[in-house]
PDB file of N, CA and C in Angstrom:
ATOM      1  N   UNK H   1      17.621   5.244 -19.916  1.00 41.00           N
ATOM      2  CA  UNK H   1      17.056   4.479 -19.131  1.00 41.00           C
ATOM      3  C   UNK H   1      16.472   5.552 -18.270  1.00 41.00           C
ATOM      4  N   UNK H   2      15.239   5.125 -17.459  1.00 45.00           N
ATOM      5  CA  UNK H   2      14.272   5.838 -16.837  1.00 45.00           C
ATOM      6  C   UNK H   2      15.058   5.912 -15.371  1.00 45.00           C
ATOM      7  N   UNK H   3      14.471   7.197 -14.638  1.00 44.00           N
ATOM      8  CA  UNK H   3      15.394   7.646 -13.397  1.00 44.00           C
ATOM      9  C   UNK H   3      14.716   6.511 -12.462  1.00 44.00           C
ATOM     10  N   UNK H   4      13.597   5.804 -12.353  1.00 44.00           N
ATOM     11  CA  UNK H   4      13.710   4.652 -11.696  1.00 44.00           C
ATOM     12  C   UNK H   4      14.591   3.344 -11.739  1.00 44.00           C
ATOM     13  N   UNK H   5      14.800   3.039 -13.077  1.00 45.00           N
ATOM     14  CA  UNK H   5      15.746   1.887 -13.277  1.00 45.00           C
ATOM     15  C   UNK H   5      16.897   1.968 -12.424  1.00 45.00           C
ATOM     16  N   UNK H   6      17.706   3.238 -12.052  1.00 45.00           N
ATOM     17  CA  UNK H   6      18.322   3.773 -11.300  1.00 45.00           C
ATOM     18  C   UNK H   6      17.902   3.794  -9.666  1.00 45.00           C
ATOM     19  N   UNK H   7      16.660   4.228  -9.374  1.00 43.00           N
ATOM     20  CA  UNK H   7      16.625   4.938  -7.974  1.00 43.00           C
ATOM     21  C   UNK H   7      15.915   3.333  -7.401  1.00 43.00           C
ATOM     22  N   UNK H   8      15.178   2.964  -8.093  1.00 45.00           N
ATOM     23  CA  UNK H   8      14.420   1.677  -7.699  1.00 45.00           C
ATOM     24  C   UNK H   8      14.273   0.589  -8.908  1.00 45.00           C
ATOM     25  N   UNK H   9      15.096  -0.410  -8.807  1.00 44.00           N
ATOM     26  CA  UNK H   9      15.517  -1.589  -9.554  1.00 44.00           C
ATOM     27  C   UNK H   9      14.633  -2.273  -9.814  1.00 44.00           C
ATOM     28  N   UNK H  10      13.598  -2.479  -8.613  1.00 43.00           N
ATOM     29  CA  UNK H  10      13.123  -3.715  -8.584  1.00 43.00           C
ATOM     30  C   UNK H  10      11.450  -3.298  -9.059  1.00 43.00           C
ATOM     31  N   UNK H  11      11.290  -2.195  -9.570  1.00 42.00           N
ATOM     32  CA  UNK H  11      10.440  -1.207  -9.686  1.00 42.00           C
ATOM     33  C   UNK H  11       9.366  -2.225 -11.011  1.00 42.00           C
ATOM     34  N   UNK H  12      10.578  -2.912 -11.786  1.00 42.00           N
ATOM     35  CA  UNK H  12      10.035  -3.256 -13.014  1.00 42.00           C
ATOM     36  C   UNK H  12       9.549  -4.930 -12.937  1.00 42.00           C
ATOM     37  N   UNK H  13       9.541  -5.441 -11.686  1.00 41.00           N
ATOM     38  CA  UNK H  13       9.465  -6.815 -11.469  1.00 41.00           C
ATOM     39  C   UNK H  13       8.325  -7.140 -12.354  1.00 41.00           C
ATOM     40  N   UNK H  14       8.017  -8.183 -12.354  1.00 43.00           N
ATOM     41  CA  UNK H  14       6.502  -8.527 -13.009  1.00 43.00           C
ATOM     42  C   UNK H  14       5.970  -9.831 -11.846  1.00 43.00           C
ATOM     43  N   UNK H  15       5.082  -9.558 -11.983  1.00 41.00           N
ATOM     44  CA  UNK H  15       4.390 -10.872 -11.122  1.00 41.00           C
ATOM     45  C   UNK H  15       3.307 -11.284 -12.004  1.00 41.00           C
ATOM     46  N   UNK H  16       2.778 -12.714 -11.737  1.00 44.00           N
ATOM     47  CA  UNK H  16       1.802 -13.952 -12.454  1.00 44.00           C
ATOM     48  C   UNK H  16       0.881 -13.562 -11.803  1.00 44.00           C
ATOM     49  N   UNK H  17      -0.040 -13.649 -11.969  1.00 44.00           N
ATOM     50  CA  UNK H  17      -1.893 -13.401 -11.334  1.00 44.00           C
ATOM     51  C   UNK H  17      -2.268 -15.134 -11.948  1.00 44.00           C
ATOM     52  N   UNK H  18      -2.843 -16.265 -11.094  1.00 53.00           N
ATOM     53  CA  UNK H  18      -3.645 -17.087 -11.358  1.00 53.00           C
ATOM     54  C   UNK H  18      -4.491 -17.102 -11.098  1.00 53.00           C
ATOM     55  N   UNK H  19      -5.533 -17.598 -11.989  1.00 58.00           N
ATOM     56  CA  UNK H  19      -6.918 -17.910 -11.544  1.00 58.00           C
ATOM     57  C   UNK H  19      -7.051 -18.912 -10.290  1.00 58.00           C
ATOM     58  N   UNK H  20      -8.290 -18.408  -9.945  1.00 60.00           N
ATOM     59  CA  UNK H  20      -8.549 -19.543  -8.482  1.00 60.00           C
ATOM     60  C   UNK H  20      -9.261 -20.439  -8.913  1.00 60.00           C
ATOM     61  N   UNK H  21      -8.965 -21.569  -8.551  1.00 66.00           N
ATOM     62  CA  UNK H  21      -9.329 -22.932  -8.608  1.00 66.00           C
ATOM     63  C   UNK H  21     -11.003 -23.233  -9.010  1.00 66.00           C
ATOM     64  N   UNK H  22     -11.642 -22.428  -7.592  1.00 74.00           N
ATOM     65  CA  UNK H  22     -12.795 -22.434  -7.625  1.00 74.00           C
ATOM     66  C   UNK H  22     -13.694 -21.302  -7.351  1.00 74.00           C
ATOM     67  N   UNK H  23     -14.592 -20.783  -7.790  1.00 81.00           N
ATOM     68  CA  UNK H  23     -15.539 -19.894  -7.579  1.00 81.00           C
ATOM     69  C   UNK H  23     -15.453 -19.971  -5.886  1.00 81.00           C
ATOM     70  N   UNK H  24     -15.401 -18.892  -4.661  1.00 81.00           N
ATOM     71  CA  UNK H  24     -15.720 -18.770  -3.483  1.00 81.00           C
ATOM     72  C   UNK H  24     -16.727 -18.110  -3.296  1.00 81.00           C
ATOM     73  N   UNK H  25     -17.622 -18.629  -2.397  1.00 83.00           N
ATOM     74  CA  UNK H  25     -19.312 -18.071  -1.840  1.00 83.00           C
ATOM     75  C   UNK H  25     -18.808 -16.303  -1.190  1.00 83.00           C
ATOM     76  N   UNK H  26     -19.350 -15.570  -1.379  1.00 87.00           N
ATOM     77  CA  UNK H  26     -19.323 -14.238  -1.471  1.00 87.00           C
ATOM     78  C   UNK H  26     -20.390 -13.751  -0.515  1.00 87.00           C
ATOM     79  N   UNK H  27     -20.952 -13.443   0.960  1.00 89.00           N
ATOM     80  CA  UNK H  27     -19.506 -13.382   1.860  1.00 89.00           C
ATOM     81  C   UNK H  27     -19.423 -15.008   2.378  1.00 89.00           C
ATOM     82  N   UNK H  28     -18.263 -15.466   2.719  1.00 89.00           N
ATOM     83  CA  UNK H  28     -17.853 -16.772   3.341  1.00 89.00           C
ATOM     84  C   UNK H  28     -18.991 -17.100   4.342  1.00 89.00           C
ATOM     85  N   UNK H  29     -18.804 -18.514   4.283  1.00 91.00           N
ATOM     86  CA  UNK H  29     -20.176 -18.760   5.448  1.00 91.00           C
ATOM     87  C   UNK H  29     -19.384 -18.445   6.631  1.00 91.00           C
ATOM     88  N   UNK H  30     -20.786 -18.047   7.277  1.00 93.00           N
ATOM     89  CA  UNK H  30     -20.730 -17.669   8.965  1.00 93.00           C
ATOM     90  C   UNK H  30     -20.697 -15.987   9.138  1.00 93.00           C
ATOM     91  N   UNK H  31     -19.833 -15.370   7.435  1.00 93.00           N
ATOM     92  CA  UNK H  31     -19.171 -13.833   7.547  1.00 93.00           C
ATOM     93  C   UNK H  31     -20.254 -12.927   8.239  1.00 93.00           C
ATOM     94  N   UNK H  32     -21.395 -13.000   7.590  1.00 94.00           N
ATOM     95  CA  UNK H  32     -22.616 -12.064   8.356  1.00 94.00           C
ATOM     96  C   UNK H  32     -22.903 -12.565   9.877  1.00 94.00           C
ATOM     97  N   UNK H  33     -22.727 -13.706  10.342  1.00 95.00           N
ATOM     98  CA  UNK H  33     -23.459 -13.984  11.262  1.00 95.00           C
ATOM     99  C   UNK H  33     -22.013 -12.959  12.642  1.00 95.00           C
ATOM    100  N   UNK H  34     -21.079 -12.212  12.299  1.00 95.00           N
ATOM    101  CA  UNK H  34     -20.255 -11.529  12.908  1.00 95.00           C
ATOM    102  C   UNK H  34     -20.653 -10.663  12.658  1.00 95.00           C
ATOM    103  N   UNK H  35     -19.895  -9.688  14.198  1.00 96.00           N
ATOM    104  CA  UNK H  35     -20.294  -8.342  14.437  1.00 96.00           C
ATOM    105  C   UNK H  35     -19.459  -7.691  13.601  1.00 96.00           C
ATOM    106  N   UNK H  36     -19.620  -6.283  12.950  1.00 97.00           N
ATOM    107  CA  UNK H  36     -18.834  -5.386  12.307  1.00 97.00           C
ATOM    108  C   UNK H  36     -17.709  -5.088  12.579  1.00 97.00           C
ATOM    109  N   UNK H  37     -16.980  -5.348  13.691  1.00 97.00           N
ATOM    110  CA  UNK H  37     -15.692  -5.436  14.273  1.00 97.00           C
ATOM    111  C   UNK H  37     -15.265  -6.937  14.072  1.00 97.00           C
ATOM    112  N   UNK H  38     -15.660  -7.473  14.095  1.00 96.00           N
ATOM    113  CA  UNK H  38     -14.787  -8.681  14.010  1.00 96.00           C
ATOM    114  C   UNK H  38     -15.068  -9.519  12.240  1.00 96.00           C
ATOM    115  N   UNK H  39     -15.714  -8.633  11.548  1.00 96.00           N
ATOM    116  CA  UNK H  39     -15.886  -8.738  10.006  1.00 96.00           C
ATOM    117  C   UNK H  39     -14.448  -7.969   9.809  1.00 96.00           C
ATOM    118  N   UNK H  40     -14.217  -7.069  10.628  1.00 96.00           N
ATOM    119  CA  UNK H  40     -12.847  -5.939   9.837  1.00 96.00           C
ATOM    120  C   UNK H  40     -12.081  -7.198  10.536  1.00 96.00           C
ATOM    121  N   UNK H  41     -11.669  -7.446  11.763  1.00 96.00           N
ATOM    122  CA  UNK H  41     -10.673  -7.984  12.060  1.00 96.00           C
ATOM    123  C   UNK H  41     -10.433  -9.286  10.848  1.00 96.00           C
ATOM    124  N   UNK H  42     -11.529  -9.877  10.738  1.00 95.00           N
ATOM    125  CA  UNK H  42     -11.160 -10.788   9.624  1.00 95.00           C
ATOM    126  C   UNK H  42     -10.764 -10.744   8.264  1.00 95.00           C
ATOM    127  N   UNK H  43     -11.433  -9.337   7.808  1.00 96.00           N
ATOM    128  CA  UNK H  43     -10.364  -8.960   6.508  1.00 96.00           C
ATOM    129  C   UNK H  43      -9.172  -8.774   7.232  1.00 96.00           C
ATOM    130  N   UNK H  44      -8.955  -7.513   7.898  1.00 97.00           N
ATOM    131  CA  UNK H  44      -7.557  -7.649   8.287  1.00 97.00           C
ATOM    132  C   UNK H  44      -6.744  -8.613   8.626  1.00 97.00           C
ATOM    133  N   UNK H  45      -7.060  -9.973   8.784  1.00 95.00           N
ATOM    134  CA  UNK H  45      -6.477 -11.025   9.052  1.00 95.00           C
ATOM    135  C   UNK H  45      -5.908 -11.415   7.669  1.00 95.00           C
ATOM    136  N   UNK H  46      -7.325 -11.415   6.642  1.00 93.00           N
ATOM    137  CA  UNK H  46      -6.586 -11.865   5.420  1.00 93.00           C
ATOM    138  C   UNK H  46      -5.945 -11.060   4.575  1.00 93.00           C
ATOM    139  N   UNK H  47      -6.102 -10.191   4.640  1.00 93.00           N
ATOM    140  CA  UNK H  47      -5.203  -9.182   4.036  1.00 93.00           C
ATOM    141  C   UNK H  47      -3.484  -9.250   4.588  1.00 93.00           C
ATOM    142  N   UNK H  48      -3.542  -9.245   6.257  1.00 95.00           N
ATOM    143  CA  UNK H  48      -2.254  -9.825   6.639  1.00 95.00           C
ATOM    144  C   UNK H  48      -1.718 -10.737   6.223  1.00 95.00           C
ATOM    145  N   UNK H  49      -2.330 -11.781   5.769  1.00 94.00           N
ATOM    146  CA  UNK H  49      -1.981 -13.736   5.028  1.00 94.00           C
ATOM    147  C   UNK H  49      -1.036 -12.840   3.771  1.00 94.00           C
ATOM    148  N   UNK H  50      -2.011 -12.088   3.128  1.00 91.00           N
ATOM    149  CA  UNK H  50      -1.454 -11.853   1.788  1.00 91.00           C
ATOM    150  C   UNK H  50      -0.243 -11.052   1.529  1.00 91.00           C
ATOM    151  N   UNK H  51      -0.222 -10.363   2.233  1.00 90.00           N
ATOM    152  CA  UNK H  51       1.182  -9.161   2.660  1.00 90.00           C
ATOM    153  C   UNK H  51       2.359 -10.110   3.002  1.00 90.00           C
ATOM    154  N   UNK H  52       1.872 -11.190   3.884  1.00 94.00           N
ATOM    155  CA  UNK H  52       3.165 -11.704   4.144  1.00 94.00           C
ATOM    156  C   UNK H  52       4.270 -11.913   3.330  1.00 94.00           C
ATOM    157  N   UNK H  53       3.315 -12.309   2.269  1.00 93.00           N
ATOM    158  CA  UNK H  53       4.373 -12.689   0.741  1.00 93.00           C
ATOM    159  C   UNK H  53       4.029 -11.409  -0.127  1.00 93.00           C
ATOM    160  N   UNK H  54       4.893 -10.395   0.251  1.00 88.00           N
ATOM    161  CA  UNK H  54       4.751  -9.137  -0.805  1.00 88.00           C
ATOM    162  C   UNK H  54       5.036  -9.323  -2.442  1.00 88.00           C
ATOM    163  N   UNK H  55       5.730 -10.756  -2.491  1.00 90.00           N
ATOM    164  CA  UNK H  55       6.427 -11.013  -3.898  1.00 90.00           C
ATOM    165  C   UNK H  55       5.412 -11.611  -4.481  1.00 90.00           C
ATOM    166  N   UNK H  56       4.255 -12.225  -3.978  1.00 90.00           N
ATOM    167  CA  UNK H  56       3.042 -12.622  -4.548  1.00 90.00           C
ATOM    168  C   UNK H  56       1.918 -11.548  -5.031  1.00 90.00           C
ATOM    169  N   UNK H  57       2.076 -10.147  -4.684  1.00 87.00           N
ATOM    170  CA  UNK H  57       1.345  -9.171  -4.559  1.00 87.00           C
ATOM    171  C   UNK H  57       1.334  -8.545  -5.842  1.00 87.00           C
ATOM    172  N   UNK H  58       0.412  -8.181  -6.754  1.00 89.00           N
ATOM    173  CA  UNK H  58       0.890  -7.809  -8.119  1.00 89.00           C
ATOM    174  C   UNK H  58       0.768  -5.843  -8.250  1.00 89.00           C
ATOM    175  N   UNK H  59       1.218  -5.477  -8.423  1.00 92.00           N
ATOM    176  CA  UNK H  59       1.618  -4.050  -8.477  1.00 92.00           C
ATOM    177  C   UNK H  59       1.047  -3.655  -9.756  1.00 92.00           C
ATOM    178  N   UNK H  60       0.345  -2.948 -10.184  1.00 95.00           N
ATOM    179  CA  UNK H  60      -0.254  -2.672 -11.769  1.00 95.00           C
ATOM    180  C   UNK H  60       1.115  -1.565 -11.985  1.00 95.00           C
ATOM    181  N   UNK H  61       1.470  -1.418 -13.313  1.00 96.00           N
ATOM    182  CA  UNK H  61       2.104  -0.530 -14.247  1.00 96.00           C
ATOM    183  C   UNK H  61       2.041   1.027 -13.856  1.00 96.00           C
ATOM    184  N   UNK H  62       0.810   1.189 -13.588  1.00 97.00           N
ATOM    185  CA  UNK H  62       0.531   2.612 -13.380  1.00 97.00           C
ATOM    186  C   UNK H  62       0.863   3.040 -11.705  1.00 97.00           C
ATOM    187  N   UNK H  63       0.821   2.125 -11.022  1.00 97.00           N
ATOM    188  CA  UNK H  63       1.447   2.511  -9.404  1.00 97.00           C
ATOM    189  C   UNK H  63       2.985   2.586  -9.855  1.00 97.00           C
ATOM    190  N   UNK H  64       3.578   1.728 -10.365  1.00 96.00           N
ATOM    191  CA  UNK H  64       5.145   1.944 -10.970  1.00 96.00           C
ATOM    192  C   UNK H  64       5.427   3.382 -11.412  1.00 96.00           C
ATOM    193  N   UNK H  65       4.754   3.733 -12.129  1.00 97.00           N
ATOM    194  CA  UNK H  65       4.719   5.016 -13.025  1.00 97.00           C
ATOM    195  C   UNK H  65       4.730   6.250 -12.016  1.00 97.00           C
ATOM    196  N   UNK H  66       3.327   6.384 -11.270  1.00 98.00           N
ATOM    197  CA  UNK H  66       3.721   7.044 -10.222  1.00 98.00           C
ATOM    198  C   UNK H  66       5.007   7.158  -9.320  1.00 98.00           C
ATOM    199  N   UNK H  67       5.478   6.493  -8.837  1.00 96.00           N
ATOM    200  CA  UNK H  67       5.873   6.147  -7.630  1.00 96.00           C
ATOM    201  C   UNK H  67       7.689   6.284  -8.865  1.00 96.00           C
ATOM    202  N   UNK H  68       7.447   6.139 -10.245  1.00 97.00           N
ATOM    203  CA  UNK H  68       9.107   6.817 -10.911  1.00 97.00           C
ATOM    204  C   UNK H  68       8.966   8.541 -10.624  1.00 97.00           C
ATOM    205  N   UNK H  69       7.593   8.657 -11.140  1.00 97.00           N
ATOM    206  CA  UNK H  69       7.689  10.520 -11.102  1.00 97.00           C
ATOM    207  C   UNK H  69       7.229  11.651  -9.798  1.00 97.00           C
ATOM    208  N   UNK H  70       6.931  10.271  -8.869  1.00 93.00           N
ATOM    209  CA  UNK H  70       7.231  10.929  -7.599  1.00 93.00           C
ATOM    210  C   UNK H  70       9.038  11.327  -6.798  1.00 93.00           C
ATOM    211  N   UNK H  71       9.158   9.313  -7.186  1.00 93.00           N
ATOM    212  CA  UNK H  71      10.441   9.432  -6.583  1.00 93.00           C
ATOM    213  C   UNK H  71      11.755  10.773  -7.289  1.00 93.00           C
ATOM    214  N   UNK H  72      11.341  11.040  -8.874  1.00 95.00           N
ATOM    215  CA  UNK H  72      12.147  11.975  -9.379  1.00 95.00           C
ATOM    216  C   UNK H  72      11.917  13.167  -8.904  1.00 95.00           C
ATOM    217  N   UNK H  73      11.035  13.791  -8.928  1.00 93.00           N
ATOM    218  CA  UNK H  73      10.393  14.906  -8.483  1.00 93.00           C
ATOM    219  C   UNK H  73      11.080  15.133  -6.639  1.00 93.00           C
ATOM    220  N   UNK H  74      11.015  14.251  -6.474  1.00 89.00           N
ATOM    221  CA  UNK H  74      11.495  14.150  -4.852  1.00 89.00           C
ATOM    222  C   UNK H  74      13.231  14.612  -4.956  1.00 89.00           C
ATOM    223  N   UNK H  75      13.891  13.507  -5.956  1.00 92.00           N
ATOM    224  CA  UNK H  75      15.125  13.703  -5.703  1.00 92.00           C
ATOM    225  C   UNK H  75      15.814  15.020  -6.483  1.00 92.00           C
ATOM    226  N   UNK H  76      14.742  15.779  -7.119  1.00 94.00           N
ATOM    227  CA  UNK H  76      15.231  16.881  -7.861  1.00 94.00           C
ATOM    228  C   UNK H  76      15.010  17.891  -6.797  1.00 94.00           C
ATOM    229  N   UNK H  77      14.201  17.878  -5.993  1.00 92.00           N
ATOM    230  CA  UNK H  77      14.006  18.915  -4.753  1.00 92.00           C
ATOM    231  C   UNK H  77      14.331  18.427  -3.650  1.00 92.00           C
ATOM    232  N   UNK H  78      15.308  17.978  -3.170  1.00 83.00           N
ATOM    233  CA  UNK H  78      15.361  17.601  -1.791  1.00 83.00           C
ATOM    234  C   UNK H  78      15.303  18.231  -0.535  1.00 83.00           C
ATOM    235  N   UNK H  79      15.793  19.352  -1.178  1.00 86.00           N
ATOM    236  CA  UNK H  79      16.064  20.384  -0.010  1.00 86.00           C
ATOM    237  C   UNK H  79      14.039  20.682   0.623  1.00 86.00           C
ATOM    238  N   UNK H  80      13.032  20.721  -0.387  1.00 87.00           N
ATOM    239  CA  UNK H  80      11.853  20.952  -0.365  1.00 87.00           C
ATOM    240  C   UNK H  80      10.884  19.729   1.072  1.00 87.00           C
ATOM    241  N   UNK H  81      11.622  18.903   0.941  1.00 82.00           N
ATOM    242  CA  UNK H  81      11.049  17.621   1.936  1.00 82.00           C
ATOM    243  C   UNK H  81      11.329  17.976   3.362  1.00 82.00           C
ATOM    244  N   UNK H  82      10.497  17.175   3.653  1.00 87.00           N
ATOM    245  CA  UNK H  82      10.504  17.203   5.257  1.00 87.00           C
ATOM    246  C   UNK H  82      10.929  15.376   5.972  1.00 87.00           C
ATOM    247  N   UNK H  83      11.723  15.471   6.573  1.00 89.00           N
ATOM    248  CA  UNK H  83      11.908  13.970   7.003  1.00 89.00           C
ATOM    249  C   UNK H  83      10.976  13.890   8.376  1.00 89.00           C
ATOM    250  N   UNK H  84      11.017  12.778   8.528  1.00 93.00           N
ATOM    251  CA  UNK H  84       9.768  12.196   9.588  1.00 93.00           C
ATOM    252  C   UNK H  84       9.641  12.596  10.573  1.00 93.00           C
ATOM    253  N   UNK H  85      10.441  12.874  11.743  1.00 95.00           N
ATOM    254  CA  UNK H  85      10.163  13.849  12.322  1.00 95.00           C
ATOM    255  C   UNK H  85       9.572  15.170  12.687  1.00 95.00           C
ATOM    256  N   UNK H  86       9.891  15.626  11.461  1.00 94.00           N
ATOM    257  CA  UNK H  86       9.381  16.986  11.187  1.00 94.00           C
ATOM    258  C   UNK H  86       7.798  16.722  10.799  1.00 94.00           C
ATOM    259  N   UNK H  87       7.388  15.661   9.721  1.00 94.00           N
ATOM    260  CA  UNK H  87       6.242  15.227   9.616  1.00 94.00           C
ATOM    261  C   UNK H  87       5.172  14.953  10.603  1.00 94.00           C
ATOM    262  N   UNK H  88       6.193  14.297  11.299  1.00 96.00           N
ATOM    263  CA  UNK H  88       5.134  13.638  12.352  1.00 96.00           C
ATOM    264  C   UNK H  88       4.766  14.783  13.774  1.00 96.00           C
ATOM    265  N   UNK H  89       5.435  15.813  13.896  1.00 96.00           N
ATOM    266  CA  UNK H  89       5.646  16.801  14.316  1.00 96.00           C
ATOM    267  C   UNK H  89       4.231  17.706  13.748  1.00 96.00           C
ATOM    268  N   UNK H  90       4.340  17.756  12.607  1.00 96.00           N
ATOM    269  CA  UNK H  90       3.598  18.657  11.990  1.00 96.00           C
ATOM    270  C   UNK H  90       1.804  17.946  11.800  1.00 96.00           C
ATOM    271  N   UNK H  91       2.060  16.990  11.810  1.00 95.00           N
ATOM    272  CA  UNK H  91       0.756  16.308  11.785  1.00 95.00           C
ATOM    273  C   UNK H  91      -0.125  16.106  12.913  1.00 95.00           C
ATOM    274  N   UNK H  92       1.033  15.538  14.111  1.00 95.00           N
ATOM    275  CA  UNK H  92       0.156  15.469  15.540  1.00 95.00           C
ATOM    276  C   UNK H  92      -0.366  16.967  15.870  1.00 95.00           C
ATOM    277  N   UNK H  93       0.446  18.061  15.891  1.00 95.00           N
ATOM    278  CA  UNK H  93       0.299  19.156  16.057  1.00 95.00           C
ATOM    279  C   UNK H  93      -1.152  19.302  15.123  1.00 95.00           C
ATOM    280  N   UNK H  94      -1.657  19.170  13.609  1.00 95.00           N
ATOM    281  CA  UNK H  94      -2.236  19.324  12.657  1.00 95.00           C
ATOM    282  C   UNK H  94      -3.790  18.577  13.823  1.00 95.00           C
ATOM    283  N   UNK H  95      -3.569  17.373  13.985  1.00 94.00           N
ATOM    284  CA  UNK H  95      -4.549  16.342  14.513  1.00 94.00           C
ATOM    285  C   UNK H  95      -4.850  17.088  15.842  1.00 94.00           C
ATOM    286  N   UNK H  96      -4.292  17.277  16.943  1.00 94.00           N
ATOM    287  CA  UNK H  96      -4.889  17.981  18.166  1.00 94.00           C
ATOM    288  C   UNK H  96      -5.212  19.461  17.909  1.00 94.00           C
ATOM    289  N   UNK H  97      -5.280  19.981  16.789  1.00 93.00           N
ATOM    290  CA  UNK H  97      -5.800  21.283  16.650  1.00 93.00           C
ATOM    291  C   UNK H  97      -7.319  20.900  15.948  1.00 93.00           C
ATOM    292  N   UNK H  98      -7.445  19.584  15.287  1.00 90.00           N
ATOM    293  CA  UNK H  98      -8.911  19.551  14.903  1.00 90.00           C
ATOM    294  C   UNK H  98      -9.714  18.902  16.187  1.00 90.00           C
ATOM    295  N   UNK H  99      -9.173  18.267  17.101  1.00 82.00           N
ATOM    296  CA  UNK H  99     -10.101  17.817  17.845  1.00 82.00           C
ATOM    297  C   UNK H  99     -10.339  19.066  19.272  1.00 82.00           C
ATOM    298  N   UNK H 100      -9.659  19.760  19.342  1.00 72.00           N
ATOM    299  CA  UNK H 100      -9.910  20.897  19.628  1.00 72.00           C
ATOM    300  C   UNK H 100     -11.114  21.924  19.614  1.00 72.00           C
TER     301      UNK H 100
END
């Protein structure tokens, strides 16, 4: 069995993709009349709607393969990683140095 089978058993779930029943106009009517900020909000709202049902979002096999590899590397080298607090502190410091 792959390391991922033990680490993340859900990684091998299969999702089905169904064809849209009709072609939709691109961009949707009225989209071009929106400001860029409104267009971004619109697209974000669409993504939030999709992401609210994660079980329906397809995950390509190559994503799963990368995740299995990275988790295996992490588990083999646990002492080399950072916890969230360390990472956040380092990132905040790095970002503040960029702006000064």
